[in-house]
PDB file of C-alpha atoms in Angstrom:
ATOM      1  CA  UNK A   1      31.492 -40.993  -7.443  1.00 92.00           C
ATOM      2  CA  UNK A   2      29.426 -42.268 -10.279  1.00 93.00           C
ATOM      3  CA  UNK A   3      27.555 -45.135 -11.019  1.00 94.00           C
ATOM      4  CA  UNK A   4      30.308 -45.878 -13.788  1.00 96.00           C
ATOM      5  CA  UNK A   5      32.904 -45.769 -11.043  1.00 96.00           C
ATOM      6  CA  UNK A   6      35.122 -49.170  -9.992  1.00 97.00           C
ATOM      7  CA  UNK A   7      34.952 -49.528  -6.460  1.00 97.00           C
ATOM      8  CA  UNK A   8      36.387 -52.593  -4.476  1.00 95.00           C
ATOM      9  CA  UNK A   9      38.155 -53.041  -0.460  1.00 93.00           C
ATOM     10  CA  UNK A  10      40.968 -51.320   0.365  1.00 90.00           C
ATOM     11  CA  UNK A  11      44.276 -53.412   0.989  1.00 90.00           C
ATOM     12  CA  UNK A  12      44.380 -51.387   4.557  1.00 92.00           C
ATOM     13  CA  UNK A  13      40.823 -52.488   6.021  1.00 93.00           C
ATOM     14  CA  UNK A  14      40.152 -55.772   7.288  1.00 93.00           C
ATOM     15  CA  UNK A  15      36.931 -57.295   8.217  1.00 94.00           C
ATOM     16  CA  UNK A  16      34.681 -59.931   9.652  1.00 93.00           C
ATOM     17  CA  UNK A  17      31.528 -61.054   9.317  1.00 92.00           C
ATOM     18  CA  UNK A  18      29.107 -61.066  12.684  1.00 91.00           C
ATOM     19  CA  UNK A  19      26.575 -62.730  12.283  1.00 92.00           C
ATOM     20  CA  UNK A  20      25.261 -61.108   8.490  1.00 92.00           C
ATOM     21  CA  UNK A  21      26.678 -57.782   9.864  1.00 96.00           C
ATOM     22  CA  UNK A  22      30.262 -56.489   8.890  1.00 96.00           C
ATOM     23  CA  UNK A  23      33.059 -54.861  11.215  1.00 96.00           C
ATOM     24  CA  UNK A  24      35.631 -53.402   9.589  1.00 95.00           C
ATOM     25  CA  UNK A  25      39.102 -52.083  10.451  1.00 96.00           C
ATOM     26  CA  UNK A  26      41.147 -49.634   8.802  1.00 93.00           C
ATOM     27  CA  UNK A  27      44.619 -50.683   9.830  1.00 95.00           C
ATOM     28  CA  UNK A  28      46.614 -47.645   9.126  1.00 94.00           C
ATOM     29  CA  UNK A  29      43.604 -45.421  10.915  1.00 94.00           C
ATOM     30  CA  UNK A  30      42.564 -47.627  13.951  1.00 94.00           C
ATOM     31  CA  UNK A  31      38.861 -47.062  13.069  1.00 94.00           C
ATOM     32  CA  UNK A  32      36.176 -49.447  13.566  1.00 93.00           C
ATOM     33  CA  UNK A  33      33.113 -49.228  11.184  1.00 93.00           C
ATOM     34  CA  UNK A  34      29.901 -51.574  11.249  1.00 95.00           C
ATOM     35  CA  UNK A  35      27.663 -52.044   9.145  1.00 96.00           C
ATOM     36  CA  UNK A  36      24.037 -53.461   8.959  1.00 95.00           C
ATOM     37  CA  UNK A  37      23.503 -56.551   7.026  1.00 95.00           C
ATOM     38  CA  UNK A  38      22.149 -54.697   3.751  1.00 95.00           C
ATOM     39  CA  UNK A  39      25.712 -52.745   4.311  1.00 95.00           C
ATOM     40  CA  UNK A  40      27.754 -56.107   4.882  1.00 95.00           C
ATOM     41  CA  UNK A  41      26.267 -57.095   1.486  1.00 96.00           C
ATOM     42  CA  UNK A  42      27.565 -54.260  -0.205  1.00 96.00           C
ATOM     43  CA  UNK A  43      30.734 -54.521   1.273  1.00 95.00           C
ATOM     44  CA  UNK A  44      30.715 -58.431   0.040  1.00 94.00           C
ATOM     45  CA  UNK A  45      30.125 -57.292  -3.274  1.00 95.00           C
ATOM     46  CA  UNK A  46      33.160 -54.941  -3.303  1.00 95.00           C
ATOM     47  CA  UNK A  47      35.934 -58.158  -2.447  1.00 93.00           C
ATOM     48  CA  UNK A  48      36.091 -57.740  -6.206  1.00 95.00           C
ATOM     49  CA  UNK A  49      36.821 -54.885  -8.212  1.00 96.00           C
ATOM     50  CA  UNK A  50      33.181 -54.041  -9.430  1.00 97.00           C
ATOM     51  CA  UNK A  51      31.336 -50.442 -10.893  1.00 98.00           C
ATOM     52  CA  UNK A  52      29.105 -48.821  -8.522  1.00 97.00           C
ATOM     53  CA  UNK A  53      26.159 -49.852 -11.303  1.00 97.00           C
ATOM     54  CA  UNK A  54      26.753 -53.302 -10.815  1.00 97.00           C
ATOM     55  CA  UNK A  55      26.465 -53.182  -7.438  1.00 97.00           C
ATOM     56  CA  UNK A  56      22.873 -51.416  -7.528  1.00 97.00           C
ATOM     57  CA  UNK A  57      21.756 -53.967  -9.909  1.00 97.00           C
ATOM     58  CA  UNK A  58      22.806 -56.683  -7.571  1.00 97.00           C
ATOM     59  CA  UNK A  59      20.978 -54.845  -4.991  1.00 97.00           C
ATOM     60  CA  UNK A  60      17.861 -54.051  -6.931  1.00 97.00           C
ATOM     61  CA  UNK A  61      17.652 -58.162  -7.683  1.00 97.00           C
ATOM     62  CA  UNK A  62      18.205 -59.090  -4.048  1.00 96.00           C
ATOM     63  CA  UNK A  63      15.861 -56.276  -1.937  1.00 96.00           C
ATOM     64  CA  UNK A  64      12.380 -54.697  -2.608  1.00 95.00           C
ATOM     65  CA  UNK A  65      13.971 -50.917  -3.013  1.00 95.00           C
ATOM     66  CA  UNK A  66      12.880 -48.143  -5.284  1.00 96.00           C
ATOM     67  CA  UNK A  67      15.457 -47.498  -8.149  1.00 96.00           C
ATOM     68  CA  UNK A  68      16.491 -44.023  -6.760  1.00 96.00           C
ATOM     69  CA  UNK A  69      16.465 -45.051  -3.435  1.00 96.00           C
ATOM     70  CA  UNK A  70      18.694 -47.974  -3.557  1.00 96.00           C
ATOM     71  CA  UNK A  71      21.236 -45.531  -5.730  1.00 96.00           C
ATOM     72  CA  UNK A  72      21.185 -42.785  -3.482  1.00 96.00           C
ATOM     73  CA  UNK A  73      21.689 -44.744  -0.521  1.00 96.00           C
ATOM     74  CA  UNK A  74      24.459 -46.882  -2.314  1.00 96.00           C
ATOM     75  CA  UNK A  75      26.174 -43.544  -3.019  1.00 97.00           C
ATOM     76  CA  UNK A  76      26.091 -42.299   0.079  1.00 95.00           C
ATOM     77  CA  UNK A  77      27.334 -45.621   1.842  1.00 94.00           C
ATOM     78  CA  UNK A  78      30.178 -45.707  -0.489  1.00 94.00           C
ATOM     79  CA  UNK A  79      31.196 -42.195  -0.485  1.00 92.00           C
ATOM     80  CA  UNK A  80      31.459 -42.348   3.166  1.00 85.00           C
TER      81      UNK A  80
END
């Protein structure tokens, strides 16, 4: 994954909003993910197809976070 990459929600995970935190579902899995509220805004930002750049920029506008950190951690959340 790059930062040029188009990343969005898959069609098979559902989710709700608790509170500023996220739960998700991946219906053809059964999994349950969470995610913190700086997670739940990522995931907010992917309900439309968007590149992974966009997304940091976003970030970088709405949290005090170094450059490299917020892009490395973005990666990282995304990949996994």
């Amino acid at each position: 994954m790059t930062l040029q990459s188009i990343v969005r929600v898959s069609a098979d995970q559902v989710s709700s909003d608790l509170n500023g935190e996220a739960a998700i579902l991946n219906l053809k899995t059964g999994t349950y993910y969470g995610l913190d509220p700086v997670g739940a805004t990522v995931w907010k930002f992917m309900e439309q197809p968007r590149s992974v750049d966009s997304i940091r920029e976003a970030m970088l506008a709405r949290y005090d976070v170094d450059a490299d950190r917020c892009e490395i951690d973005l990666l990282e959340l995304l990949e996994n």
